């Protein structure tokens, strides 16, 4: 912003209006060129930094996201878009929630809002609709972001497909339940004892 107005109040008004810098008259051509070149270099560095971040995020094995202080999602990695089939325009803002299972959606949003209010990390499992329409279990974790001066910036987080692991754990639990059920109806004593002598399992005949 170039202006004939000087003073702190004028500069603050200029920055509030969206100016990157404030230069008052009179000024030399060298000073103007130097400031413009500095801002062009800074803009180039920011663009390159953002490009590197996106490249890293898009090649990460997890689906990554960024949110703002007001809760809006402003970045989703290519992993999320490929997994859910959403396009970026539909997924950003509150749109990502449409890929969450309807039965889990409100719980996910409540967990996110509660953590945001306290500026603390969060983690939970919920189902996400894959691009083929199948709902898969995923683990979502968010870590709060703060500026160097302590200003709250929102969250950086990840979403990981844990469906196979969760299904395996469920199958194991079901197998153990059936084993207990069967063993409790046979007329013999059945037990499993650890090396230290502690019983890990004993059927109803031991009672």
N, C-alpha and C. Protein backbone atom coordinates (compact mmCIF):
# COMPACT_ATOMS: atom_id res chain seq x y z
N UNK A 1 0.85 -1.19 0.00
CA UNK A 1 0.00 0.00 0.00
C UNK A 1 0.89 1.24 0.00
N UNK A 2 0.69 2.13 -0.96
CA UNK A 2 1.38 3.40 -1.01
C UNK A 2 0.42 4.48 -0.54
N UNK A 3 0.87 5.36 0.36
CA UNK A 3 -0.03 6.35 0.92
C UNK A 3 0.73 7.60 1.33
N UNK A 4 0.00 8.71 1.36
CA UNK A 4 0.57 9.96 1.86
C UNK A 4 0.32 10.08 3.36
N UNK A 5 -0.47 9.16 3.91
CA UNK A 5 -0.78 9.20 5.34
C UNK A 5 0.33 8.51 6.12
N UNK A 6 0.80 9.13 7.15
CA UNK A 6 1.85 8.56 8.00
C UNK A 6 1.28 8.30 9.39
N UNK A 7 2.09 7.68 10.23
CA UNK A 7 1.66 7.44 11.60
C UNK A 7 1.19 6.02 11.81
N UNK A 8 1.19 5.63 13.09
CA UNK A 8 0.84 4.25 13.45
C UNK A 8 -0.60 3.91 13.08
N UNK A 9 -1.54 4.82 13.33
CA UNK A 9 -2.95 4.54 13.05
C UNK A 9 -3.17 4.32 11.55
N UNK A 10 -2.51 5.11 10.71
CA UNK A 10 -2.65 4.96 9.27
C UNK A 10 -2.10 3.61 8.82
N UNK A 11 -0.96 3.21 9.38
CA UNK A 11 -0.38 1.91 9.03
C UNK A 11 -1.29 0.76 9.43
N UNK A 12 -1.86 0.86 10.64
CA UNK A 12 -2.77 -0.19 11.10
C UNK A 12 -3.99 -0.29 10.21
N UNK A 13 -4.51 0.88 9.78
CA UNK A 13 -5.66 0.88 8.87
C UNK A 13 -5.29 0.20 7.55
N UNK A 14 -4.08 0.46 7.09
CA UNK A 14 -3.63 -0.14 5.83
C UNK A 14 -3.52 -1.65 5.93
N UNK A 15 -2.93 -2.15 7.02
CA UNK A 15 -2.81 -3.60 7.21
C UNK A 15 -4.17 -4.24 7.39
N UNK A 16 -5.07 -3.53 8.09
CA UNK A 16 -6.42 -4.05 8.28
C UNK A 16 -7.16 -4.16 6.95
N UNK A 17 -6.77 -3.31 5.99
CA UNK A 17 -7.39 -3.35 4.67
C UNK A 17 -6.81 -4.40 3.76
N UNK A 18 -5.82 -5.18 4.26
CA UNK A 18 -5.25 -6.28 3.48
C UNK A 18 -3.89 -6.01 2.89
N UNK A 19 -3.25 -4.90 3.27
CA UNK A 19 -1.93 -4.59 2.73
C UNK A 19 -0.87 -5.53 3.29
N UNK A 20 0.12 -5.90 2.46
CA UNK A 20 1.26 -6.71 2.91
C UNK A 20 2.36 -5.82 3.48
N UNK A 21 2.41 -4.59 3.04
CA UNK A 21 3.42 -3.64 3.50
C UNK A 21 2.81 -2.24 3.41
N UNK A 22 3.45 -1.29 4.07
CA UNK A 22 2.92 0.08 4.09
C UNK A 22 4.08 1.03 3.85
N UNK A 23 3.97 1.80 2.80
CA UNK A 23 5.04 2.73 2.42
C UNK A 23 4.45 4.11 2.25
N UNK A 24 4.99 5.08 2.99
CA UNK A 24 4.45 6.45 2.94
C UNK A 24 5.35 7.35 2.09
N UNK A 25 4.73 8.36 1.51
CA UNK A 25 5.46 9.35 0.73
C UNK A 25 6.18 10.32 1.67
N UNK A 26 7.35 10.81 1.30
CA UNK A 26 8.09 10.49 0.05
C UNK A 26 8.88 9.19 0.22
N UNK A 27 9.09 8.50 -0.88
CA UNK A 27 9.91 7.29 -0.86
C UNK A 27 10.71 7.24 -2.14
N UNK A 28 11.83 6.53 -2.08
CA UNK A 28 12.70 6.43 -3.26
C UNK A 28 12.30 5.22 -4.09
N UNK A 29 12.65 5.28 -5.36
CA UNK A 29 12.37 4.14 -6.25
C UNK A 29 13.12 2.91 -5.79
N UNK A 30 14.33 3.09 -5.26
CA UNK A 30 15.12 1.94 -4.78
C UNK A 30 14.43 1.25 -3.61
N UNK A 31 13.87 2.07 -2.70
CA UNK A 31 13.18 1.48 -1.55
C UNK A 31 11.95 0.70 -2.00
N UNK A 32 11.19 1.28 -2.95
CA UNK A 32 10.00 0.61 -3.45
C UNK A 32 10.35 -0.71 -4.13
N UNK A 33 11.36 -0.69 -5.00
CA UNK A 33 11.77 -1.90 -5.71
C UNK A 33 12.27 -2.96 -4.73
N UNK A 34 13.05 -2.54 -3.72
CA UNK A 34 13.59 -3.48 -2.74
C UNK A 34 12.46 -4.16 -1.96
N UNK A 35 11.46 -3.38 -1.58
CA UNK A 35 10.35 -3.96 -0.82
C UNK A 35 9.53 -4.91 -1.69
N UNK A 36 9.29 -4.55 -2.94
CA UNK A 36 8.53 -5.41 -3.84
C UNK A 36 9.28 -6.72 -4.07
N UNK A 37 10.59 -6.64 -4.30
CA UNK A 37 11.39 -7.84 -4.52
C UNK A 37 11.38 -8.74 -3.29
N UNK A 38 11.44 -8.13 -2.11
CA UNK A 38 11.40 -8.92 -0.87
C UNK A 38 10.10 -9.68 -0.74
N UNK A 39 8.99 -9.00 -1.03
CA UNK A 39 7.69 -9.66 -0.92
C UNK A 39 7.51 -10.74 -1.99
N UNK A 40 8.08 -10.51 -3.18
CA UNK A 40 8.00 -11.54 -4.22
C UNK A 40 8.78 -12.78 -3.81
N UNK A 41 9.95 -12.58 -3.20
CA UNK A 41 10.75 -13.71 -2.73
C UNK A 41 10.04 -14.47 -1.62
N UNK A 42 9.43 -13.73 -0.69
CA UNK A 42 8.69 -14.37 0.40
C UNK A 42 7.50 -15.16 -0.15
N UNK A 43 6.82 -14.59 -1.14
CA UNK A 43 5.69 -15.30 -1.73
C UNK A 43 6.15 -16.57 -2.42
N UNK A 44 7.31 -16.51 -3.09
CA UNK A 44 7.87 -17.69 -3.75
C UNK A 44 8.21 -18.77 -2.73
N UNK A 45 8.81 -18.36 -1.61
CA UNK A 45 9.16 -19.32 -0.56
C UNK A 45 7.91 -19.98 0.01
N UNK A 46 6.85 -19.19 0.22
CA UNK A 46 5.60 -19.74 0.75
C UNK A 46 5.00 -20.74 -0.23
N UNK A 47 5.00 -20.41 -1.52
CA UNK A 47 4.44 -21.32 -2.52
C UNK A 47 5.23 -22.63 -2.58
N UNK A 48 6.56 -22.52 -2.53
CA UNK A 48 7.39 -23.72 -2.56
C UNK A 48 7.19 -24.56 -1.32
N UNK A 49 7.03 -23.90 -0.16
CA UNK A 49 6.80 -24.62 1.08
C UNK A 49 5.45 -25.35 1.04
N UNK A 50 4.43 -24.66 0.54
CA UNK A 50 3.11 -25.28 0.44
C UNK A 50 3.12 -26.45 -0.54
N UNK A 51 3.88 -26.33 -1.63
CA UNK A 51 3.98 -27.40 -2.61
C UNK A 51 4.67 -28.61 -2.01
N UNK A 52 5.76 -28.39 -1.26
CA UNK A 52 6.47 -29.50 -0.61
C UNK A 52 5.57 -30.20 0.40
N UNK A 53 4.81 -29.40 1.17
CA UNK A 53 3.91 -30.00 2.15
C UNK A 53 2.86 -30.86 1.46
N UNK A 54 2.28 -30.36 0.38
CA UNK A 54 1.26 -31.12 -0.33
C UNK A 54 1.84 -32.40 -0.92
N UNK A 55 3.05 -32.32 -1.45
CA UNK A 55 3.68 -33.50 -2.02
C UNK A 55 3.91 -34.56 -0.94
N UNK A 56 4.39 -34.12 0.22
CA UNK A 56 4.61 -35.05 1.32
C UNK A 56 3.29 -35.65 1.81
N UNK A 57 2.28 -34.79 1.95
CA UNK A 57 0.99 -35.25 2.45
C UNK A 57 0.34 -36.23 1.48
N UNK A 58 0.47 -35.96 0.19
CA UNK A 58 -0.18 -36.80 -0.82
C UNK A 58 0.50 -38.15 -0.99
N UNK A 59 1.74 -38.27 -0.54
CA UNK A 59 2.44 -39.56 -0.64
C UNK A 59 2.50 -40.29 0.69
N UNK A 60 1.95 -39.70 1.74
CA UNK A 60 1.94 -40.35 3.06
C UNK A 60 0.97 -41.53 3.06
N UNK A 61 1.27 -42.59 3.83
CA UNK A 61 0.37 -43.75 3.88
C UNK A 61 -0.96 -43.46 4.57
N UNK A 62 -0.99 -42.42 5.38
CA UNK A 62 -2.23 -42.04 6.06
C UNK A 62 -2.91 -40.91 5.31
N UNK A 63 -4.20 -40.76 5.53
CA UNK A 63 -4.95 -39.63 4.99
C UNK A 63 -4.79 -38.46 5.96
N UNK A 64 -4.35 -37.32 5.47
CA UNK A 64 -4.03 -36.19 6.33
C UNK A 64 -5.01 -35.04 6.12
N UNK A 65 -5.20 -34.24 7.18
CA UNK A 65 -6.11 -33.09 7.09
C UNK A 65 -5.61 -31.94 7.95
N UNK A 66 -6.07 -30.73 7.61
CA UNK A 66 -5.83 -29.53 8.39
C UNK A 66 -7.15 -28.82 8.60
N UNK A 67 -7.34 -28.28 9.80
CA UNK A 67 -8.53 -27.48 10.08
C UNK A 67 -8.12 -26.10 10.60
N UNK A 68 -9.05 -25.17 10.51
CA UNK A 68 -8.85 -23.81 11.00
C UNK A 68 -9.43 -23.68 12.42
N UNK A 69 -9.18 -22.56 13.10
CA UNK A 69 -9.72 -22.37 14.46
C UNK A 69 -11.23 -22.49 14.53
N UNK A 70 -11.94 -22.13 13.46
CA UNK A 70 -13.40 -22.20 13.48
C UNK A 70 -13.91 -23.60 13.14
N UNK A 71 -13.00 -24.55 12.93
CA UNK A 71 -13.41 -25.94 12.68
C UNK A 71 -13.48 -26.32 11.21
N UNK A 72 -13.37 -25.34 10.31
CA UNK A 72 -13.43 -25.66 8.89
C UNK A 72 -12.22 -26.47 8.45
N UNK A 73 -12.47 -27.47 7.64
CA UNK A 73 -11.38 -28.26 7.07
C UNK A 73 -10.89 -27.54 5.81
N UNK A 74 -9.60 -27.18 5.78
CA UNK A 74 -9.07 -26.42 4.66
C UNK A 74 -8.05 -27.20 3.84
N UNK A 75 -7.73 -28.41 4.27
CA UNK A 75 -6.83 -29.26 3.48
C UNK A 75 -7.14 -30.72 3.73
N UNK A 76 -7.20 -31.50 2.66
CA UNK A 76 -7.32 -32.96 2.72
C UNK A 76 -6.34 -33.53 1.70
N UNK A 77 -5.56 -34.49 2.11
CA UNK A 77 -4.57 -35.06 1.21
C UNK A 77 -5.24 -35.90 0.12
N UNK A 78 -4.46 -36.21 -0.90
CA UNK A 78 -4.96 -37.02 -2.01
C UNK A 78 -5.47 -38.38 -1.51
N UNK A 79 -4.87 -38.88 -0.43
CA UNK A 79 -5.29 -40.17 0.11
C UNK A 79 -6.77 -40.19 0.49
N UNK A 80 -7.25 -39.11 1.13
CA UNK A 80 -8.66 -39.03 1.52
C UNK A 80 -9.56 -38.97 0.28
N UNK A 81 -9.18 -38.16 -0.69
CA UNK A 81 -9.99 -38.00 -1.89
C UNK A 81 -10.06 -39.31 -2.67
N UNK A 82 -8.94 -40.02 -2.78
CA UNK A 82 -8.93 -41.29 -3.50
C UNK A 82 -9.72 -42.36 -2.74
N UNK A 83 -9.60 -42.36 -1.42
CA UNK A 83 -10.27 -43.38 -0.61
C UNK A 83 -11.78 -43.20 -0.64
N UNK A 84 -12.24 -41.96 -0.43
CA UNK A 84 -13.68 -41.71 -0.32
C UNK A 84 -14.36 -41.47 -1.67
N UNK A 85 -13.57 -41.06 -2.67
CA UNK A 85 -14.17 -40.71 -3.96
C UNK A 85 -14.72 -39.29 -3.98
N UNK A 86 -14.57 -38.55 -2.88
CA UNK A 86 -15.01 -37.16 -2.87
C UNK A 86 -14.06 -36.30 -3.69
N UNK A 87 -14.57 -35.21 -4.27
CA UNK A 87 -13.66 -34.24 -4.86
C UNK A 87 -13.34 -33.18 -3.81
N UNK A 88 -12.28 -32.43 -4.06
CA UNK A 88 -11.80 -31.48 -3.06
C UNK A 88 -12.84 -30.43 -2.71
N UNK A 89 -13.55 -29.92 -3.71
CA UNK A 89 -14.54 -28.87 -3.46
C UNK A 89 -15.64 -29.36 -2.53
N UNK A 90 -16.07 -30.60 -2.69
CA UNK A 90 -17.15 -31.14 -1.86
C UNK A 90 -16.65 -31.55 -0.47
N UNK A 91 -15.38 -31.96 -0.37
CA UNK A 91 -14.87 -32.49 0.89
C UNK A 91 -14.42 -31.40 1.87
N UNK A 92 -13.93 -30.28 1.37
CA UNK A 92 -13.45 -29.22 2.25
C UNK A 92 -14.61 -28.56 2.99
N UNK A 93 -14.25 -27.76 4.01
CA UNK A 93 -15.31 -27.18 4.86
C UNK A 93 -15.91 -28.30 5.69
N UNK A 94 -17.24 -28.40 5.74
CA UNK A 94 -17.89 -29.49 6.49
C UNK A 94 -18.17 -30.72 5.65
N UNK A 95 -17.80 -30.68 4.35
CA UNK A 95 -18.19 -31.74 3.44
C UNK A 95 -17.62 -33.11 3.73
N UNK A 96 -16.44 -33.17 4.38
CA UNK A 96 -15.83 -34.46 4.70
C UNK A 96 -16.75 -35.33 5.54
N UNK A 97 -17.58 -34.69 6.37
CA UNK A 97 -18.45 -35.44 7.29
C UNK A 97 -19.47 -36.30 6.55
N UNK A 98 -19.76 -35.97 5.30
CA UNK A 98 -20.72 -36.76 4.53
C UNK A 98 -20.18 -38.15 4.20
N UNK A 99 -18.86 -38.32 4.32
CA UNK A 99 -18.26 -39.64 4.08
C UNK A 99 -18.23 -40.49 5.34
N UNK A 100 -18.61 -39.92 6.47
CA UNK A 100 -18.66 -40.66 7.74
C UNK A 100 -20.00 -41.38 7.85
N UNK A 101 -19.99 -42.59 8.38
CA UNK A 101 -21.22 -43.37 8.53
C UNK A 101 -22.27 -42.55 9.30
N UNK A 102 -23.51 -42.53 8.83
CA UNK A 102 -24.56 -41.74 9.51
C UNK A 102 -24.69 -42.04 11.00
N UNK A 103 -24.47 -43.30 11.39
CA UNK A 103 -24.60 -43.65 12.81
C UNK A 103 -23.42 -43.13 13.64
N UNK A 104 -22.31 -42.81 12.98
CA UNK A 104 -21.12 -42.35 13.69
C UNK A 104 -20.92 -40.84 13.60
N UNK A 105 -21.60 -40.20 12.65
CA UNK A 105 -21.31 -38.81 12.30
C UNK A 105 -21.45 -37.85 13.48
N UNK A 106 -22.55 -37.92 14.19
CA UNK A 106 -22.77 -36.98 15.29
C UNK A 106 -21.74 -37.18 16.39
N UNK A 107 -21.39 -38.43 16.68
CA UNK A 107 -20.38 -38.70 17.70
C UNK A 107 -19.02 -38.15 17.31
N UNK A 108 -18.68 -38.27 16.04
CA UNK A 108 -17.41 -37.73 15.54
C UNK A 108 -17.39 -36.22 15.69
N UNK A 109 -18.47 -35.56 15.29
CA UNK A 109 -18.54 -34.10 15.38
C UNK A 109 -18.51 -33.63 16.84
N UNK A 110 -19.19 -34.35 17.72
CA UNK A 110 -19.18 -33.98 19.13
C UNK A 110 -17.78 -34.11 19.73
N UNK A 111 -17.08 -35.18 19.37
CA UNK A 111 -15.71 -35.38 19.86
C UNK A 111 -14.81 -34.26 19.37
N UNK A 112 -14.96 -33.90 18.09
CA UNK A 112 -14.14 -32.84 17.51
C UNK A 112 -14.42 -31.50 18.18
N UNK A 113 -15.71 -31.17 18.39
CA UNK A 113 -16.06 -29.89 19.02
C UNK A 113 -15.56 -29.82 20.46
N UNK A 114 -15.71 -30.92 21.19
CA UNK A 114 -15.26 -30.94 22.60
C UNK A 114 -13.76 -30.76 22.70
N UNK A 115 -13.02 -31.43 21.82
CA UNK A 115 -11.56 -31.30 21.83
C UNK A 115 -11.15 -29.89 21.42
N UNK A 116 -11.84 -29.32 20.43
CA UNK A 116 -11.53 -27.96 19.97
C UNK A 116 -11.74 -26.94 21.07
N UNK A 117 -12.79 -27.12 21.84
CA UNK A 117 -13.08 -26.18 22.92
C UNK A 117 -11.97 -26.18 23.97
N UNK A 118 -11.31 -27.33 24.15
CA UNK A 118 -10.24 -27.45 25.15
C UNK A 118 -8.85 -27.34 24.52
N UNK A 119 -8.80 -27.23 23.18
CA UNK A 119 -7.52 -27.16 22.47
C UNK A 119 -6.65 -28.36 22.79
N UNK A 120 -7.23 -29.56 22.77
CA UNK A 120 -6.49 -30.76 23.14
C UNK A 120 -6.57 -31.82 22.05
N UNK A 121 -5.64 -32.79 22.05
CA UNK A 121 -5.65 -33.86 21.04
C UNK A 121 -6.91 -34.72 21.17
N UNK A 122 -7.25 -35.42 20.09
CA UNK A 122 -8.37 -36.35 20.14
C UNK A 122 -8.05 -37.55 19.26
N UNK A 123 -8.72 -38.66 19.56
CA UNK A 123 -8.56 -39.88 18.76
C UNK A 123 -9.81 -40.72 18.93
N UNK A 124 -10.31 -41.27 17.84
CA UNK A 124 -11.49 -42.12 17.90
C UNK A 124 -11.57 -42.98 16.64
N UNK A 125 -12.29 -44.10 16.77
CA UNK A 125 -12.55 -44.98 15.63
C UNK A 125 -13.95 -44.72 15.11
N UNK A 126 -14.11 -44.67 13.80
CA UNK A 126 -15.43 -44.52 13.20
C UNK A 126 -15.39 -45.08 11.79
N UNK A 127 -16.54 -45.22 11.19
CA UNK A 127 -16.62 -45.79 9.85
C UNK A 127 -16.64 -44.70 8.78
N UNK A 128 -15.92 -44.97 7.70
CA UNK A 128 -15.82 -44.03 6.57
C UNK A 128 -16.26 -44.76 5.30
N UNK A 129 -17.06 -44.08 4.50
CA UNK A 129 -17.52 -44.68 3.24
C UNK A 129 -16.42 -44.63 2.19
N UNK A 130 -16.04 -45.81 1.70
CA UNK A 130 -15.04 -45.89 0.65
C UNK A 130 -15.69 -45.56 -0.70
N UNK A 131 -14.87 -45.32 -1.70
CA UNK A 131 -15.38 -44.91 -3.02
C UNK A 131 -16.31 -45.95 -3.64
N UNK A 132 -16.19 -47.23 -3.21
CA UNK A 132 -17.05 -48.27 -3.77
C UNK A 132 -18.33 -48.46 -2.96
N UNK A 133 -18.55 -47.59 -1.96
CA UNK A 133 -19.77 -47.65 -1.16
C UNK A 133 -19.64 -48.46 0.12
N UNK A 134 -18.54 -49.19 0.29
CA UNK A 134 -18.34 -49.98 1.51
C UNK A 134 -17.88 -49.08 2.64
N UNK A 135 -18.43 -49.30 3.82
CA UNK A 135 -17.99 -48.56 5.00
C UNK A 135 -16.85 -49.31 5.67
N UNK A 136 -15.75 -48.61 5.91
CA UNK A 136 -14.56 -49.20 6.51
C UNK A 136 -14.26 -48.50 7.83
N UNK A 137 -13.81 -49.29 8.81
CA UNK A 137 -13.41 -48.70 10.08
C UNK A 137 -12.10 -47.94 9.90
N UNK A 138 -12.04 -46.76 10.49
CA UNK A 138 -10.84 -45.92 10.41
C UNK A 138 -10.55 -45.32 11.78
N UNK A 139 -9.28 -45.06 12.03
CA UNK A 139 -8.88 -44.37 13.25
C UNK A 139 -8.50 -42.94 12.89
N UNK A 140 -9.20 -42.00 13.50
CA UNK A 140 -8.97 -40.58 13.24
C UNK A 140 -8.30 -39.96 14.47
N UNK A 141 -7.20 -39.25 14.24
CA UNK A 141 -6.49 -38.59 15.35
C UNK A 141 -6.12 -37.18 14.94
N UNK A 142 -6.31 -36.23 15.85
CA UNK A 142 -5.99 -34.84 15.58
C UNK A 142 -5.07 -34.27 16.64
N UNK A 143 -4.12 -33.45 16.22
CA UNK A 143 -3.19 -32.81 17.15
C UNK A 143 -3.32 -31.30 16.99
N UNK A 144 -3.48 -30.56 18.08
CA UNK A 144 -3.67 -29.10 17.98
C UNK A 144 -2.45 -28.39 17.42
N UNK A 145 -2.71 -27.33 16.64
CA UNK A 145 -1.65 -26.50 16.07
C UNK A 145 -1.66 -25.13 16.75
N UNK A 146 -0.48 -24.65 17.08
CA UNK A 146 -0.36 -23.33 17.70
C UNK A 146 0.75 -22.54 17.01
N UNK A 147 0.53 -21.24 16.85
CA UNK A 147 1.56 -20.36 16.31
C UNK A 147 2.64 -20.15 17.37
N UNK A 148 3.82 -19.66 16.98
CA UNK A 148 4.88 -19.41 17.97
C UNK A 148 4.44 -18.53 19.13
N UNK A 149 3.48 -17.64 18.88
CA UNK A 149 3.02 -16.76 19.96
C UNK A 149 1.87 -17.38 20.78
N UNK A 150 1.56 -18.65 20.48
CA UNK A 150 0.52 -19.35 21.24
C UNK A 150 -0.86 -19.26 20.65
N UNK A 151 -1.03 -18.58 19.53
CA UNK A 151 -2.35 -18.46 18.91
C UNK A 151 -2.83 -19.82 18.41
N UNK A 152 -4.07 -20.11 18.70
CA UNK A 152 -4.70 -21.37 18.27
C UNK A 152 -4.92 -21.35 16.77
N UNK A 153 -4.42 -22.39 16.06
CA UNK A 153 -4.50 -22.43 14.60
C UNK A 153 -5.42 -23.52 14.07
N UNK A 154 -5.86 -24.42 14.93
CA UNK A 154 -6.69 -25.53 14.46
C UNK A 154 -5.99 -26.86 14.67
N UNK A 155 -6.29 -27.83 13.81
CA UNK A 155 -5.73 -29.18 13.96
C UNK A 155 -4.98 -29.64 12.72
N UNK A 156 -3.99 -30.48 12.94
CA UNK A 156 -3.41 -31.30 11.90
C UNK A 156 -3.69 -32.74 12.33
N UNK A 157 -4.15 -33.57 11.41
CA UNK A 157 -4.55 -34.91 11.82
C UNK A 157 -4.41 -35.93 10.72
N UNK A 158 -4.71 -37.17 11.10
CA UNK A 158 -4.60 -38.29 10.17
C UNK A 158 -5.79 -39.22 10.33
N UNK A 159 -6.09 -39.92 9.25
CA UNK A 159 -7.13 -40.95 9.23
C UNK A 159 -6.50 -42.21 8.64
N UNK A 160 -6.58 -43.32 9.36
CA UNK A 160 -5.94 -44.56 8.94
C UNK A 160 -6.99 -45.66 8.85
N UNK A 161 -6.97 -46.39 7.76
CA UNK A 161 -7.88 -47.53 7.57
C UNK A 161 -7.45 -48.67 8.49
N UNK A 162 -8.29 -49.00 9.49
CA UNK A 162 -7.97 -50.09 10.43
C UNK A 162 -9.03 -51.19 10.34
N UNK A 163 -9.75 -51.22 9.23
CA UNK A 163 -10.88 -52.15 9.10
C UNK A 163 -10.45 -53.60 9.26
N UNK A 164 -9.39 -54.01 8.55
CA UNK A 164 -8.96 -55.40 8.60
C UNK A 164 -8.53 -55.79 10.01
N UNK A 165 -7.80 -54.89 10.67
CA UNK A 165 -7.35 -55.17 12.04
C UNK A 165 -8.53 -55.29 12.98
N UNK A 166 -9.51 -54.42 12.80
CA UNK A 166 -10.68 -54.45 13.68
C UNK A 166 -11.51 -55.71 13.42
N UNK A 167 -11.64 -56.11 12.15
CA UNK A 167 -12.38 -57.32 11.82
C UNK A 167 -11.69 -58.56 12.38
N UNK A 168 -10.35 -58.58 12.33
CA UNK A 168 -9.59 -59.70 12.89
C UNK A 168 -9.80 -59.80 14.39
N UNK A 169 -9.74 -58.65 15.07
CA UNK A 169 -9.94 -58.63 16.52
C UNK A 169 -11.35 -59.10 16.87
N UNK A 170 -12.34 -58.67 16.08
CA UNK A 170 -13.72 -59.08 16.32
C UNK A 170 -13.89 -60.59 16.12
N UNK A 171 -13.25 -61.12 15.06
CA UNK A 171 -13.34 -62.56 14.79
C UNK A 171 -12.70 -63.36 15.92
N UNK A 172 -11.59 -62.87 16.45
CA UNK A 172 -10.92 -63.55 17.57
C UNK A 172 -11.80 -63.54 18.81
N UNK A 173 -12.42 -62.40 19.11
CA UNK A 173 -13.32 -62.31 20.26
C UNK A 173 -14.50 -63.26 20.11
N UNK A 174 -15.04 -63.34 18.89
CA UNK A 174 -16.17 -64.22 18.63
C UNK A 174 -15.76 -65.68 18.77
N UNK A 175 -14.55 -66.01 18.31
CA UNK A 175 -14.05 -67.37 18.44
C UNK A 175 -13.88 -67.76 19.90
N UNK A 176 -13.35 -66.84 20.68
CA UNK A 176 -13.16 -67.11 22.12
C UNK A 176 -14.51 -67.25 22.82
N UNK A 177 -15.48 -66.45 22.41
CA UNK A 177 -16.81 -66.55 23.02
C UNK A 177 -17.43 -67.91 22.75
N UNK A 178 -17.31 -68.37 21.52
CA UNK A 178 -17.87 -69.67 21.16
C UNK A 178 -17.15 -70.80 21.88
N UNK A 179 -15.83 -70.67 22.01
CA UNK A 179 -15.06 -71.70 22.73
C UNK A 179 -15.52 -71.79 24.17
N UNK A 180 -15.71 -70.64 24.80
CA UNK A 180 -16.18 -70.63 26.19
C UNK A 180 -17.58 -71.24 26.28
N UNK A 181 -18.41 -70.88 25.32
CA UNK A 181 -19.79 -71.39 25.33
C UNK A 181 -19.82 -72.91 25.22
N UNK A 182 -19.03 -73.45 24.31
CA UNK A 182 -18.99 -74.91 24.12
C UNK A 182 -18.37 -75.61 25.33
N UNK A 183 -17.25 -75.06 25.81
CA UNK A 183 -16.54 -75.72 26.92
C UNK A 183 -17.36 -75.74 28.19
N UNK A 184 -18.25 -74.78 28.34
CA UNK A 184 -19.09 -74.74 29.55
C UNK A 184 -20.20 -75.78 29.54
N UNK A 185 -20.39 -76.48 28.40
CA UNK A 185 -21.46 -77.46 28.31
C UNK A 185 -20.95 -78.90 28.14
N UNK A 186 -19.66 -79.08 28.29
CA UNK A 186 -19.12 -80.45 28.25
C UNK A 186 -18.88 -80.94 29.66
N UNK A 187 -19.06 -82.25 29.94
CA UNK A 187 -18.96 -82.78 31.31
C UNK A 187 -17.53 -83.07 31.74
N UNK A 188 -16.60 -82.23 31.40
CA UNK A 188 -15.21 -82.40 31.82
C UNK A 188 -14.66 -81.06 32.27
N UNK A 189 -13.55 -81.12 33.02
CA UNK A 189 -12.89 -79.90 33.45
C UNK A 189 -11.93 -79.44 32.36
N UNK A 190 -12.06 -78.20 31.96
CA UNK A 190 -11.18 -77.64 30.94
C UNK A 190 -10.58 -76.35 31.48
N UNK A 191 -9.28 -76.26 31.40
CA UNK A 191 -8.63 -75.06 31.87
C UNK A 191 -7.36 -74.78 31.11
N UNK A 192 -6.95 -73.51 31.13
CA UNK A 192 -5.70 -73.10 30.50
C UNK A 192 -4.90 -72.35 31.55
N UNK A 193 -3.70 -72.87 31.85
CA UNK A 193 -2.88 -72.31 32.91
C UNK A 193 -1.58 -71.74 32.33
N UNK A 194 -1.25 -70.52 32.74
CA UNK A 194 0.00 -69.92 32.30
C UNK A 194 1.18 -70.56 33.01
N UNK A 195 2.38 -70.28 32.54
CA UNK A 195 3.58 -70.85 33.15
C UNK A 195 3.75 -70.44 34.61
N UNK A 196 3.24 -69.25 34.93
CA UNK A 196 3.37 -68.78 36.32
C UNK A 196 2.31 -69.35 37.23
N UNK A 197 1.46 -70.26 36.71
CA UNK A 197 0.46 -70.92 37.53
C UNK A 197 -0.88 -70.23 37.56
N UNK A 198 -1.02 -69.07 36.88
CA UNK A 198 -2.29 -68.36 36.87
C UNK A 198 -3.21 -68.95 35.80
N UNK A 199 -4.48 -69.10 36.19
CA UNK A 199 -5.47 -69.61 35.23
C UNK A 199 -5.88 -68.49 34.27
N UNK A 200 -5.73 -68.78 33.00
CA UNK A 200 -6.17 -67.84 31.99
C UNK A 200 -7.61 -68.13 31.59
N UNK A 201 -7.99 -69.40 31.70
CA UNK A 201 -9.35 -69.79 31.39
C UNK A 201 -9.71 -71.06 32.14
N UNK A 202 -10.95 -71.12 32.60
CA UNK A 202 -11.48 -72.33 33.22
C UNK A 202 -12.96 -72.40 32.93
N UNK A 203 -13.45 -73.58 32.53
CA UNK A 203 -14.85 -73.67 32.19
C UNK A 203 -15.71 -73.78 33.45
N UNK A 204 -17.01 -73.80 33.21
CA UNK A 204 -17.96 -73.76 34.33
C UNK A 204 -17.86 -74.96 35.25
N UNK A 205 -17.30 -76.08 34.77
CA UNK A 205 -17.19 -77.28 35.61
C UNK A 205 -16.23 -77.09 36.78
N UNK A 206 -15.36 -76.06 36.71
CA UNK A 206 -14.44 -75.80 37.81
C UNK A 206 -15.15 -75.14 38.99
N UNK A 207 -16.32 -74.60 38.76
CA UNK A 207 -16.99 -73.87 39.85
C UNK A 207 -17.57 -74.82 40.87
